[in-house]
């Protein structure tokens, strides 16, 4: 049970692939101009992570170490192809919006890294849990960064969500404030770097605050002094 909790904590916070490992930054920074784009790419990455981790854990004892990386890449590519075809069929607008970054999931360091570092050394259930938690952690970073940039750039949240969830999702759009013209700094690449830096700084501040509180609440054990009396010395 402790191992399960550790895997969950590692994926969601302590070793988050986006905020700590800083892996997969290319798609993370490129497509997070809105919540919809971030959520779409995050879910695609999550599904590939879970599927590839399970497959790698299943075949790990039959794959020679000399060719394990090419085999892992082939497994990942198979899952990415399935996700790409499904998005092309059912979420075509989002598929066009994400563009080249869907097939580029094949080379995402998060997926290859988890396959090599964890799935190839652990059982199928634990590999699936690791893929799920790392995928959820990565998706949360995408969604938060996308929401921050969308809010600052055009004053809305969940704009275009119908591309992912269907026509009923038009009702999810929230217009926080009206703008005469979009704030391009937030929408374009510089906004992605600035927003990512703010998220990393916020996480570091939270970690430092929690560590400080733990140190304050931890009692300090004082060593007792041993007294040597004259009677004890004579005896």
mmCIF file of C-alpha atoms in Angstrom:
data_model
loop_
_atom_site.group_PDB
_atom_site.id
_atom_site.type_symbol
_atom_site.label_atom_id
_atom_site.label_comp_id
_atom_site.label_asym_id
_atom_site.label_seq_id
_atom_site.Cartn_x
_atom_site.Cartn_y
_atom_site.Cartn_z
ATOM 1 C CA UNK A 1 0.000 0.000 0.000
ATOM 2 C CA UNK A 2 2.880 2.356 0.765
ATOM 3 C CA UNK A 3 4.287 1.770 -2.720
ATOM 4 C CA UNK A 4 0.932 2.654 -4.291
ATOM 5 C CA UNK A 5 0.778 5.904 -2.305
ATOM 6 C CA UNK A 6 4.341 6.738 -3.306
ATOM 7 C CA UNK A 7 3.591 6.193 -7.010
ATOM 8 C CA UNK A 8 0.517 8.432 -6.763
ATOM 9 C CA UNK A 9 2.415 11.149 -4.908
ATOM 10 C CA UNK A 10 5.346 10.973 -7.319
ATOM 11 C CA UNK A 11 3.160 11.334 -10.402
ATOM 12 C CA UNK A 12 0.860 14.071 -9.168
ATOM 13 C CA UNK A 13 3.298 16.295 -7.291
ATOM 14 C CA UNK A 14 6.747 15.235 -6.081
ATOM 15 C CA UNK A 15 8.094 14.044 -9.451
ATOM 16 C CA UNK A 16 5.555 15.660 -11.782
ATOM 17 C CA UNK A 17 6.830 15.281 -15.359
ATOM 18 C CA UNK A 18 5.950 18.853 -16.295
ATOM 19 C CA UNK A 19 6.961 20.777 -13.170
ATOM 20 C CA UNK A 20 9.853 18.707 -11.788
ATOM 21 C CA UNK A 21 11.264 16.467 -14.499
ATOM 22 C CA UNK A 22 10.622 19.164 -17.145
ATOM 23 C CA UNK A 23 9.968 16.523 -19.802
ATOM 24 C CA UNK A 24 7.758 16.951 -22.853
ATOM 25 C CA UNK A 25 8.102 20.721 -22.786
ATOM 26 C CA UNK A 26 7.795 21.122 -26.560
ATOM 27 C CA UNK A 27 4.092 20.174 -26.811
ATOM 28 C CA UNK A 28 3.426 21.501 -23.319
ATOM 29 C CA UNK A 29 4.491 25.008 -24.281
ATOM 30 C CA UNK A 30 3.286 24.909 -27.890
ATOM 31 C CA UNK A 31 -0.375 23.913 -27.604
ATOM 32 C CA UNK A 32 -1.460 25.312 -24.232
ATOM 33 C CA UNK A 33 -3.035 28.493 -25.593
ATOM 34 C CA UNK A 34 -6.389 27.261 -24.228
ATOM 35 C CA UNK A 35 -7.845 24.772 -21.762
ATOM 36 C CA UNK A 36 -9.312 22.729 -24.620
ATOM 37 C CA UNK A 37 -5.970 22.211 -26.349
ATOM 38 C CA UNK A 38 -4.240 21.372 -23.091
ATOM 39 C CA UNK A 39 -6.915 18.897 -22.021
ATOM 40 C CA UNK A 40 -7.019 17.239 -25.450
ATOM 41 C CA UNK A 41 -3.277 16.698 -25.658
ATOM 42 C CA UNK A 42 -3.123 15.701 -22.002
ATOM 43 C CA UNK A 43 -5.766 12.987 -22.393
ATOM 44 C CA UNK A 44 -4.050 11.665 -25.515
ATOM 45 C CA UNK A 45 -0.718 11.514 -23.682
ATOM 46 C CA UNK A 46 -2.351 9.854 -20.669
ATOM 47 C CA UNK A 47 -3.899 7.084 -22.766
ATOM 48 C CA UNK A 48 -0.605 6.428 -24.544
ATOM 49 C CA UNK A 49 1.257 6.391 -21.216
ATOM 50 C CA UNK A 50 -1.078 3.851 -19.632
ATOM 51 C CA UNK A 51 -1.189 1.608 -22.715
ATOM 52 C CA UNK A 52 2.545 1.669 -23.359
ATOM 53 C CA UNK A 53 3.416 1.072 -19.702
ATOM 54 C CA UNK A 54 1.122 -1.952 -19.561
ATOM 55 C CA UNK A 55 2.526 -3.383 -22.808
ATOM 56 C CA UNK A 56 6.143 -2.819 -21.761
ATOM 57 C CA UNK A 57 5.501 -4.464 -18.388
ATOM 58 C CA UNK A 58 3.950 -7.483 -20.152
ATOM 59 C CA UNK A 59 6.843 -8.067 -22.586
ATOM 60 C CA UNK A 60 9.717 -6.922 -20.347
ATOM 61 C CA UNK A 61 10.965 -10.454 -19.648
ATOM 62 C CA UNK A 62 11.058 -11.392 -23.346
ATOM 63 C CA UNK A 63 12.782 -8.328 -24.802
ATOM 64 C CA UNK A 64 16.609 -8.431 -24.897
ATOM 65 C CA UNK A 65 18.192 -5.424 -23.234
ATOM 66 C CA UNK A 66 20.120 -4.579 -26.436
ATOM 67 C CA UNK A 67 16.942 -3.771 -28.392
ATOM 68 C CA UNK A 68 14.596 -2.641 -25.639
ATOM 69 C CA UNK A 69 14.501 1.050 -26.688
ATOM 70 C CA UNK A 70 13.492 0.348 -30.342
ATOM 71 C CA UNK A 71 10.851 -2.091 -29.090
ATOM 72 C CA UNK A 72 9.498 0.478 -26.640
ATOM 73 C CA UNK A 73 9.337 3.120 -29.382
ATOM 74 C CA UNK A 74 7.412 0.725 -31.654
ATOM 75 C CA UNK A 75 4.910 0.008 -28.876
ATOM 76 C CA UNK A 76 4.453 3.723 -28.194
ATOM 77 C CA UNK A 77 4.084 4.467 -31.921
ATOM 78 C CA UNK A 78 1.329 1.852 -32.216
ATOM 79 C CA UNK A 79 -0.685 3.477 -29.424
ATOM 80 C CA UNK A 80 -0.105 6.984 -30.787
ATOM 81 C CA UNK A 81 -1.352 5.870 -34.205
ATOM 82 C CA UNK A 82 -4.546 4.501 -32.634
ATOM 83 C CA UNK A 83 -5.115 7.736 -30.685
ATOM 84 C CA UNK A 84 -4.430 9.820 -33.800
ATOM 85 C CA UNK A 85 -6.943 7.883 -35.886
ATOM 86 C CA UNK A 86 -9.583 8.109 -33.153
ATOM 87 C CA UNK A 87 -9.111 11.862 -32.793
ATOM 88 C CA UNK A 88 -9.248 12.277 -36.560
ATOM 89 C CA UNK A 89 -12.549 10.412 -36.610
ATOM 90 C CA UNK A 90 -14.328 11.827 -33.551
ATOM 91 C CA UNK A 91 -12.664 15.156 -32.647
ATOM 92 C CA UNK A 92 -11.553 16.457 -36.023
ATOM 93 C CA UNK A 93 -11.519 20.118 -35.017
ATOM 94 C CA UNK A 94 -9.231 19.426 -32.072
ATOM 95 C CA UNK A 95 -7.158 17.111 -34.249
ATOM 96 C CA UNK A 96 -6.519 19.995 -36.645
ATOM 97 C CA UNK A 97 -5.821 22.394 -33.788
ATOM 98 C CA UNK A 98 -3.174 20.158 -32.207
ATOM 99 C CA UNK A 99 -1.659 19.300 -35.573
ATOM 100 C CA UNK A 100 1.815 17.779 -35.600
ATOM 101 C CA UNK A 101 1.969 17.532 -31.827
ATOM 102 C CA UNK A 102 -0.238 14.426 -31.784
ATOM 103 C CA UNK A 103 2.193 12.205 -33.756
ATOM 104 C CA UNK A 104 5.075 13.818 -31.851
ATOM 105 C CA UNK A 105 3.792 12.058 -28.716
ATOM 106 C CA UNK A 106 5.871 9.122 -29.982
ATOM 107 C CA UNK A 107 9.057 11.017 -29.083
ATOM 108 C CA UNK A 108 7.717 12.475 -25.840
ATOM 109 C CA UNK A 109 10.402 11.945 -23.206
ATOM 110 C CA UNK A 110 7.765 11.401 -20.517
ATOM 111 C CA UNK A 111 6.484 8.235 -22.179
ATOM 112 C CA UNK A 112 9.850 6.781 -23.159
ATOM 113 C CA UNK A 113 11.268 7.691 -19.754
ATOM 114 C CA UNK A 114 8.521 5.925 -17.794
ATOM 115 C CA UNK A 115 8.720 2.859 -20.023
ATOM 116 C CA UNK A 116 12.467 2.590 -19.431
ATOM 117 C CA UNK A 117 12.666 3.723 -15.795
ATOM 118 C CA UNK A 118 9.563 2.061 -14.314
ATOM 119 C CA UNK A 119 7.407 -0.126 -16.551
ATOM 120 C CA UNK A 120 10.321 -2.322 -17.677
ATOM 121 C CA UNK A 121 11.175 -3.112 -14.038
ATOM 122 C CA UNK A 122 7.779 -3.552 -12.365
ATOM 123 C CA UNK A 123 4.566 -5.569 -12.538
ATOM 124 C CA UNK A 124 1.668 -4.766 -14.852
ATOM 125 C CA UNK A 125 -0.648 -3.239 -12.181
ATOM 126 C CA UNK A 126 2.078 -0.960 -10.823
ATOM 127 C CA UNK A 127 3.178 0.028 -14.331
ATOM 128 C CA UNK A 128 -0.429 0.911 -15.197
ATOM 129 C CA UNK A 129 -0.774 2.981 -12.008
ATOM 130 C CA UNK A 130 2.497 4.784 -12.722
ATOM 131 C CA UNK A 131 1.387 5.606 -16.258
ATOM 132 C CA UNK A 132 -1.994 6.831 -15.008
ATOM 133 C CA UNK A 133 -0.546 9.083 -12.303
ATOM 134 C CA UNK A 134 2.197 10.512 -14.518
ATOM 135 C CA UNK A 135 -0.399 11.125 -17.231
ATOM 136 C CA UNK A 136 -2.793 12.833 -14.822
ATOM 137 C CA UNK A 137 0.022 14.991 -13.439
ATOM 138 C CA UNK A 138 1.104 16.003 -16.946
ATOM 139 C CA UNK A 139 -2.503 16.722 -17.959
ATOM 140 C CA UNK A 140 -3.077 18.926 -14.913
ATOM 141 C CA UNK A 141 -0.069 21.062 -15.832
ATOM 142 C CA UNK A 142 -1.345 21.368 -19.414
ATOM 143 C CA UNK A 143 -4.831 22.369 -18.273
ATOM 144 C CA UNK A 144 -3.663 24.885 -15.653
ATOM 145 C CA UNK A 145 -1.167 26.492 -18.024
ATOM 146 C CA UNK A 146 -3.766 26.550 -20.813
ATOM 147 C CA UNK A 147 -6.339 28.104 -18.512
ATOM 148 C CA UNK A 148 -3.900 30.764 -17.338
ATOM 149 C CA UNK A 149 -2.930 31.738 -20.879
ATOM 150 C CA UNK A 150 -6.508 31.650 -22.191
ATOM 151 C CA UNK A 151 -7.770 33.784 -19.313
ATOM 152 C CA UNK A 152 -5.053 36.417 -19.694
ATOM 153 C CA UNK A 153 -5.094 36.319 -23.479
ATOM 154 C CA UNK A 154 -8.792 36.487 -24.306
ATOM 155 C CA UNK A 155 -10.672 36.649 -21.011
ATOM 156 C CA UNK A 156 -12.396 33.261 -21.377
ATOM 157 C CA UNK A 157 -12.213 29.722 -20.041
ATOM 158 C CA UNK A 158 -13.174 26.457 -21.810
ATOM 159 C CA UNK A 159 -13.510 28.187 -25.158
ATOM 160 C CA UNK A 160 -13.799 25.629 -27.980
ATOM 161 C CA UNK A 161 -14.573 22.750 -25.613
ATOM 162 C CA UNK A 162 -17.162 21.507 -28.136
ATOM 163 C CA UNK A 163 -14.251 20.311 -30.305
ATOM 164 C CA UNK A 164 -13.440 17.754 -27.602
ATOM 165 C CA UNK A 165 -16.776 16.952 -25.957
ATOM 166 C CA UNK A 166 -19.355 17.690 -28.652
ATOM 167 C CA UNK A 167 -21.899 20.413 -29.382
ATOM 168 C CA UNK A 168 -23.391 20.334 -25.858
ATOM 169 C CA UNK A 169 -20.089 21.686 -24.491
ATOM 170 C CA UNK A 170 -20.823 25.153 -25.921
ATOM 171 C CA UNK A 171 -22.492 25.819 -22.563
ATOM 172 C CA UNK A 172 -19.212 25.281 -20.733
ATOM 173 C CA UNK A 173 -17.654 28.441 -22.158
ATOM 174 C CA UNK A 174 -17.094 31.093 -19.497
ATOM 175 C CA UNK A 175 -16.412 34.705 -20.403
ATOM 176 C CA UNK A 176 -14.646 36.097 -17.344
ATOM 177 C CA UNK A 177 -14.133 39.567 -18.819
ATOM 178 C CA UNK A 178 -14.448 41.207 -22.209
ATOM 179 C CA UNK A 179 -11.417 42.382 -24.147
ATOM 180 C CA UNK A 180 -11.279 44.628 -27.192
ATOM 181 C CA UNK A 181 -8.180 42.858 -28.496
ATOM 182 C CA UNK A 182 -6.385 39.695 -27.421
ATOM 183 C CA UNK A 183 -3.326 39.958 -25.181
ATOM 184 C CA UNK A 184 -0.821 38.403 -27.586
ATOM 185 C CA UNK A 185 1.971 38.051 -25.039
ATOM 186 C CA UNK A 186 -0.094 35.459 -23.159
ATOM 187 C CA UNK A 187 -1.307 33.616 -26.248
ATOM 188 C CA UNK A 188 2.008 33.360 -28.104
ATOM 189 C CA UNK A 189 5.197 31.484 -27.161
ATOM 190 C CA UNK A 190 6.576 34.043 -24.628
ATOM 191 C CA UNK A 191 3.426 33.655 -22.564
ATOM 192 C CA UNK A 192 3.969 29.900 -22.414
ATOM 193 C CA UNK A 193 7.485 30.329 -21.008
ATOM 194 C CA UNK A 194 6.388 32.976 -18.505
ATOM 195 C CA UNK A 195 3.387 30.930 -17.371
ATOM 196 C CA UNK A 196 5.482 27.787 -16.979
ATOM 197 C CA UNK A 197 8.039 29.683 -14.933
ATOM 198 C CA UNK A 198 5.293 30.995 -12.639
ATOM 199 C CA UNK A 199 3.897 27.485 -12.094
ATOM 200 C CA UNK A 200 7.328 26.069 -11.259
ATOM 201 C CA UNK A 201 8.012 28.965 -8.874
ATOM 202 C CA UNK A 202 4.631 28.435 -7.184
ATOM 203 C CA UNK A 203 5.349 24.728 -6.683
ATOM 204 C CA UNK A 204 8.768 25.499 -5.205
ATOM 205 C CA UNK A 205 7.215 28.016 -2.808
ATOM 206 C CA UNK A 206 4.611 25.480 -1.671
ATOM 207 C CA UNK A 207 7.265 22.791 -1.155
ATOM 208 C CA UNK A 208 9.460 25.194 0.823
ATOM 209 C CA UNK A 209 6.501 26.268 3.001
ATOM 210 C CA UNK A 210 5.482 22.661 3.712
ATOM 211 C CA UNK A 211 9.062 21.693 4.557
ATOM 212 C CA UNK A 212 9.364 24.658 6.914
ATOM 213 C CA UNK A 213 6.109 23.739 8.685
ATOM 214 C CA UNK A 214 7.262 20.135 9.081
ATOM 215 C CA UNK A 215 10.527 21.258 10.651
ATOM 216 C CA UNK A 216 8.658 23.523 13.070
ATOM 217 C CA UNK A 217 6.280 20.741 14.105
ATOM 218 C CA UNK A 218 9.000 18.135 14.543
ATOM 219 C CA UNK A 219 10.051 17.954 18.213
ATOM 220 C CA UNK A 220 13.775 18.245 18.863
ATOM 221 C CA UNK A 221 15.090 15.497 21.110
ATOM 222 C CA UNK A 222 17.499 16.901 23.709
ATOM 223 C CA UNK A 223 20.242 14.668 24.990
ATOM 224 C CA UNK A 224 20.303 14.301 28.753
ATOM 225 C CA UNK A 225 23.498 15.249 30.495
ATOM 226 C CA UNK A 226 25.160 12.559 32.569
ATOM 227 C CA UNK A 227 26.220 13.770 36.009
ATOM 228 C CA UNK A 228 29.154 12.186 37.739
ATOM 229 C CA UNK A 229 29.113 12.694 41.515
ATOM 230 C CA UNK A 230 31.964 12.303 43.936
ATOM 231 C CA UNK A 231 30.455 9.156 45.445
ATOM 232 C CA UNK A 232 30.189 7.531 42.023
ATOM 233 C CA UNK A 233 33.793 8.470 41.313
ATOM 234 C CA UNK A 234 35.073 6.914 44.550
ATOM 235 C CA UNK A 235 33.130 3.697 44.002
#
